[in-house]
Amino acid sequence: MTKQNDEIVIAEALGASIRIHAARSTELVEAARIAHDSCATCTAALGRTMTVTALIASDLKQPDEHVRVRISGGGPIGVIRAEADGAGNVRGCGDRMQLYASREDGHLDVGRVVGTDGTLQVSRDMGMKEPFTGTVMLASGEIGEDFARYFAISEQIPSVVSVGVLVNTDSSVAAAGGMIIQLMPFAGDDVIDEVERVAKTMRPMSEYMNQGIRPEDLIRQLFPDAKILDRKPLRWHCDCSKEHFADALAGLRKSDLEEMIREDHGAEAECHYCRKKYHFSEEELRAILERRSHAEDRNG
Ligand code: ZN
């Protein structure tokens, strides 16, 4: 078995009446696990969310366009956020990532950490003034079903969503992947029947990925007439920077900045997405304060 990289494959099948997006996201989810030092259940919850977010973003044409997903189910993980761009860069986080829950059969209980009392929100930022945003109530908190519900209700596209993360006993990620099968508007009943039949035969995505099956081969295995339309890379990447946090500090109240200088002699900011820490010295804070007063002079 040769070493595989994460990727997204986009295809059409059944005489171009369905569109398929499939991803191998093992390295992406493992990178998120390391960044957040997350337990198995939270790794699965965030990993599933990031994988589907990346699949949605794979349709974006410009690298600076983004898809942002926010899941707030009232469960102990808090709010899950995932963000992906058209170039395959993905990042994500949850409020609390150390909560383990499993079902009696030993399977990770993702629905329990996510919760079911809340919403799934998808925003597509296409570089316009306002992003397109759709929100639905969660179906089960298991992520896959919730996205299927989002596509059906918010975008009116009947979709099969399969997404999974397999975690090793040492908490590292063994395999992760996802697939979205969507009916084109003109798909007839025979197509719907065929998609339903195939969906019933499908094994969990993480199982296929763990067997080393490439997304492309899986698509052909499920739909022999599939035509591959596009391939895209997929990687964990956070574009946060010290400048970004300096801007955020500059937005604070003057008295707060002065207090940081006087009492803490510096400040530390942490990126929620990648957990990278940025330290600001007393000097740097003074410079931010200075810049802030200049801005106030101009505005005032
Ligand atoms: Zn970051």
Coordinates of C-alpha atoms in Angstrom, one line a residue, residues 2-297:
T2 CA 1.6 3.3 -1.1
K3 CA 1.5 6.3 1.1
Q4 CA -1.5 8.5 0.4
N5 CA -2.1 12.2 0.7
D6 CA -5.3 13.9 1.7
E7 CA -7.4 15.0 -1.3
I8 CA -10.8 15.8 -2.6
V9 CA -12.2 14.3 -5.8
I10 CA -15.2 15.7 -7.6
A11 CA -17.1 13.5 -10.0
E12 CA -20.4 13.0 -11.8
A13 CA -22.1 9.7 -12.4
L14 CA -25.4 8.0 -13.5
G15 CA -25.4 9.8 -16.8
A16 CA -24.3 13.1 -15.1
S17 CA -27.5 13.1 -13.0
I18 CA -25.6 13.0 -9.7
R19 CA -22.6 14.9 -8.4
I20 CA -20.1 13.3 -6.0
H21 CA -17.6 15.0 -3.7
A22 CA -15.3 12.6 -1.8
A23 CA -12.4 13.3 0.5
R24 CA -9.7 11.5 2.3
S25 CA -9.0 13.8 5.3
T26 CA -6.8 11.6 7.6
E27 CA -3.9 14.0 7.9
L28 CA -6.1 17.0 8.2
V29 CA -8.0 15.6 11.2
E30 CA -4.8 14.3 12.8
A31 CA -3.3 17.8 12.6
A32 CA -6.4 19.2 14.2
R33 CA -6.2 16.6 17.0
I34 CA -2.6 17.5 17.7
A35 CA -3.3 21.2 17.7
H36 CA -6.2 20.9 20.1
D37 CA -4.9 17.9 22.1
S38 CA -8.5 16.5 21.7
C39 CA -9.9 13.3 23.0
A40 CA -11.4 10.7 20.5
T41 CA -15.0 11.9 20.6
C42 CA -14.2 15.6 20.1
T43 CA -11.6 14.7 17.4
A44 CA -14.4 12.8 15.6
A45 CA -16.9 15.7 16.0
L46 CA -14.5 18.3 14.7
G47 CA -13.0 16.0 12.1
R48 CA -16.4 15.2 10.6
T49 CA -17.3 18.9 10.5
M50 CA -14.0 20.0 8.9
T51 CA -14.3 17.2 6.3
V52 CA -17.7 18.2 5.1
T53 CA -16.8 21.9 5.2
A54 CA -13.8 21.2 3.0
L55 CA -16.1 19.2 0.6
I56 CA -18.5 22.2 0.3
A57 CA -15.6 24.6 -0.2
S58 CA -14.1 22.4 -3.0
D59 CA -16.7 24.0 -5.3
L60 CA -15.3 27.5 -4.8
K61 CA -13.4 28.8 -7.8
Q62 CA -11.3 31.5 -6.1
P63 CA -8.7 30.7 -3.4
D64 CA -9.8 33.7 -1.4
E65 CA -13.5 32.5 -1.1
H66 CA -14.4 30.7 2.1
V67 CA -17.0 28.4 3.6
R68 CA -17.6 28.8 7.3
V69 CA -19.5 26.3 9.3
R70 CA -20.8 26.8 12.9
I71 CA -22.5 24.0 14.8
S72 CA -24.0 24.9 18.2
G73 CA -25.9 21.9 19.6
G74 CA -25.9 22.7 23.3
G75 CA -23.6 19.8 24.1
P76 CA -20.5 19.8 26.2
I77 CA -18.2 20.5 23.3
G78 CA -19.8 24.0 22.9
V79 CA -19.6 25.6 19.5
I80 CA -17.7 23.8 16.7
R81 CA -16.3 26.1 14.0
A82 CA -14.7 25.0 10.7
E83 CA -13.4 27.1 7.9
A84 CA -12.2 26.1 4.4
D85 CA -11.1 27.9 1.3
G86 CA -11.1 27.1 -2.4
A87 CA -7.4 26.1 -2.3
G88 CA -8.0 23.3 0.2
N89 CA -6.9 25.0 3.4
V90 CA -8.9 24.0 6.4
R91 CA -9.0 24.9 10.1
G92 CA -11.4 24.2 12.9
C93 CA -12.0 24.3 16.6
G94 CA -14.4 23.5 19.4
D95 CA -14.9 25.3 22.7
R96 CA -14.0 22.2 24.8
M97 CA -12.1 19.4 23.1
Q98 CA -11.3 17.0 26.0
L99 CA -14.7 15.3 26.6
Y100 CA -15.0 11.7 25.8
A101 CA -18.3 9.9 25.3
S102 CA -19.0 6.5 23.9
R103 CA -22.0 4.4 23.3
E104 CA -22.7 1.0 24.8
D105 CA -21.5 -0.7 21.6
G106 CA -18.1 1.1 22.0
H107 CA -18.7 3.5 19.2
L108 CA -17.8 7.2 19.8
D109 CA -21.0 9.1 20.8
V110 CA -20.5 12.2 18.8
G111 CA -24.1 13.2 19.1
R112 CA -23.8 13.4 22.8
V113 CA -20.8 15.8 22.9
V114 CA -22.3 17.9 20.1
G115 CA -25.8 17.9 21.4
T116 CA -29.0 18.0 19.4
D117 CA -30.6 21.2 20.7
G118 CA -29.3 23.8 18.3
T119 CA -28.3 24.7 14.8
L120 CA -26.0 24.1 11.9
Q121 CA -25.0 27.2 10.0
V122 CA -23.2 27.3 6.7
S123 CA -21.9 30.6 5.3
R124 CA -20.4 30.9 1.8
D125 CA -18.2 33.9 1.5
M126 CA -17.8 34.6 -2.2
G127 CA -16.0 37.9 -1.8
M128 CA -19.3 39.8 -2.0
K129 CA -20.5 42.2 0.7
E130 CA -22.6 39.7 2.5
P131 CA -21.9 35.9 2.7
F132 CA -24.7 33.6 1.7
T133 CA -25.8 32.0 5.0
G134 CA -28.2 29.1 5.6
T135 CA -29.2 27.7 9.0
V136 CA -31.0 24.5 10.0
M137 CA -31.9 22.8 13.2
L138 CA -29.7 19.9 14.0
A139 CA -31.0 16.4 13.2
S140 CA -28.9 14.2 15.5
G141 CA -25.6 16.0 16.3
E142 CA -23.9 13.2 14.4
I143 CA -22.8 15.8 11.8
G144 CA -23.4 13.7 8.6
E145 CA -27.1 13.6 9.1
D146 CA -27.1 17.3 10.1
F147 CA -25.4 18.3 6.8
A148 CA -27.8 16.1 4.8
R149 CA -30.7 18.0 6.5
Y150 CA -29.0 21.3 5.7
F151 CA -28.6 20.5 2.0
A152 CA -32.2 19.3 1.8
I153 CA -33.8 22.2 3.6
S154 CA -31.5 25.2 3.0
E155 CA -30.3 24.4 -0.5
Q156 CA -33.1 22.1 -1.7
I157 CA -30.6 19.5 -2.9
P158 CA -31.4 16.0 -1.9
S159 CA -28.1 14.6 -0.6
V160 CA -26.5 11.6 0.9
V161 CA -23.7 12.6 3.4
S162 CA -21.3 10.0 4.7
V163 CA -18.5 11.2 6.9
G164 CA -16.4 9.4 9.5
V165 CA -13.3 9.5 11.7
L166 CA -11.6 6.3 13.0
V167 CA -9.5 6.9 16.1
N168 CA -6.7 4.6 17.3
T169 CA -6.5 3.5 21.0
D170 CA -3.7 6.0 21.6
S171 CA -6.2 8.8 20.4
S172 CA -4.3 9.4 17.1
V173 CA -6.4 9.4 13.9
A174 CA -6.3 6.1 12.0
A175 CA -8.4 7.3 9.0
A176 CA -10.9 10.0 8.1
G177 CA -13.0 10.7 5.1
G178 CA -16.3 12.0 3.7
M179 CA -18.6 11.8 0.7
I180 CA -21.5 13.9 -0.5
I181 CA -23.7 12.5 -3.2
Q182 CA -26.1 15.1 -4.6
L183 CA -29.0 14.7 -7.1
M184 CA -29.0 17.1 -10.0
P185 CA -32.4 18.9 -10.5
F186 CA -33.3 16.8 -13.5
A187 CA -32.6 13.4 -11.8
G188 CA -35.4 11.0 -12.3
D189 CA -36.9 8.3 -10.0
D190 CA -34.6 5.6 -11.4
V191 CA -31.6 7.7 -10.3
I192 CA -33.1 8.3 -6.9
D193 CA -33.7 4.5 -6.5
E194 CA -30.1 3.8 -7.6
V195 CA -28.6 6.3 -5.2
E196 CA -30.7 4.9 -2.3
R197 CA -29.6 1.4 -3.3
V198 CA -25.9 2.4 -3.3
A199 CA -26.2 4.3 -0.1
K200 CA -27.5 1.2 1.7
T201 CA -24.5 -0.8 0.6
M202 CA -22.0 1.8 1.7
R203 CA -19.6 1.1 4.6
P204 CA -18.5 3.9 6.9
M205 CA -16.1 6.3 5.1
S206 CA -13.4 5.9 7.7
E207 CA -13.4 2.2 7.0
Y208 CA -12.8 2.6 3.3
M209 CA -10.0 5.1 4.0
N210 CA -8.5 2.8 6.6
Q211 CA -8.4 0.1 4.0
G212 CA -6.3 2.4 1.8
I213 CA -9.0 2.9 -0.8
R214 CA -8.5 6.1 -2.7
P215 CA -11.5 8.5 -3.0
E216 CA -11.4 8.1 -6.8
D217 CA -11.4 4.3 -6.7
L218 CA -14.2 4.4 -4.1
I219 CA -16.3 6.6 -6.4
R220 CA -15.8 4.2 -9.3
Q221 CA -16.5 1.2 -7.1
L222 CA -19.9 2.7 -6.1
F223 CA -20.7 4.2 -9.5
P224 CA -18.9 2.4 -12.3
D225 CA -19.9 5.1 -14.9
A226 CA -18.3 7.9 -12.8
K227 CA -16.4 10.6 -14.6
I228 CA -13.8 12.5 -12.6
L229 CA -14.2 16.2 -13.0
D230 CA -11.6 17.7 -10.6
R231 CA -9.0 16.8 -7.9
K232 CA -8.0 19.2 -5.1
P233 CA -5.5 19.1 -2.3
L234 CA -6.6 19.3 1.3
R235 CA -4.5 20.4 4.3
W236 CA -4.7 21.8 7.8
H237 CA -3.7 25.4 7.6
C238 CA -4.4 28.4 9.8
D239 CA -3.6 31.8 8.4
C240 CA -3.5 33.6 11.8
S241 CA -0.6 36.0 12.4
K242 CA 0.8 38.3 15.0
E243 CA -0.4 41.3 12.9
H244 CA -4.0 39.9 13.0
F245 CA -3.8 39.8 16.8
A246 CA -2.2 43.2 17.0
D247 CA -5.2 44.5 15.1
A248 CA -7.5 42.8 17.6
L249 CA -5.6 44.3 20.5
A250 CA -5.8 47.7 18.8
G251 CA -9.6 47.4 19.0
L252 CA -9.6 47.1 22.8
R253 CA -10.4 49.9 25.1
K254 CA -7.5 52.2 25.8
S255 CA -7.8 51.6 29.6
D256 CA -7.6 47.8 29.0
L257 CA -4.4 48.2 27.0
E258 CA -2.9 50.5 29.6
E259 CA -3.8 48.0 32.3
M260 CA -2.0 45.2 30.3
I261 CA 1.1 47.4 30.1
R262 CA 1.0 48.6 33.7
E263 CA 0.0 45.3 35.5
D264 CA 0.9 42.4 33.2
H265 CA 3.9 44.1 31.4
G266 CA 2.8 42.3 28.2
A267 CA 0.0 40.2 26.8
E268 CA -0.5 36.8 25.3
A269 CA -3.1 36.0 22.7
E270 CA -4.0 32.5 21.6
C271 CA -5.6 31.5 18.2
H272 CA -8.8 29.5 18.8
Y273 CA -8.2 27.6 15.6
C274 CA -4.7 26.4 15.8
R275 CA -3.9 27.2 19.5
K276 CA -0.8 29.1 18.5
K277 CA 0.2 31.6 21.1
Y278 CA 1.4 35.1 20.3
H279 CA 3.3 37.1 22.9
F280 CA 3.2 40.9 23.0
S281 CA 5.9 42.7 25.0
E282 CA 5.3 45.9 27.0
E283 CA 7.0 47.7 24.1
E284 CA 4.8 46.2 21.5
L285 CA 1.7 47.0 23.5
R286 CA 2.8 50.7 23.8
A287 CA 3.2 50.8 20.0
I288 CA -0.3 49.4 19.6
L289 CA -1.6 52.0 22.0
E290 CA 0.2 54.7 20.1
R291 CA -1.2 53.5 16.8
R292 CA -4.6 53.4 18.4
S293 CA -4.4 57.1 19.6
H294 CA -3.3 58.1 16.1
A295 CA -6.4 56.4 14.7
E296 CA -8.6 58.1 17.2
D297 CA -7.1 61.5 16.3

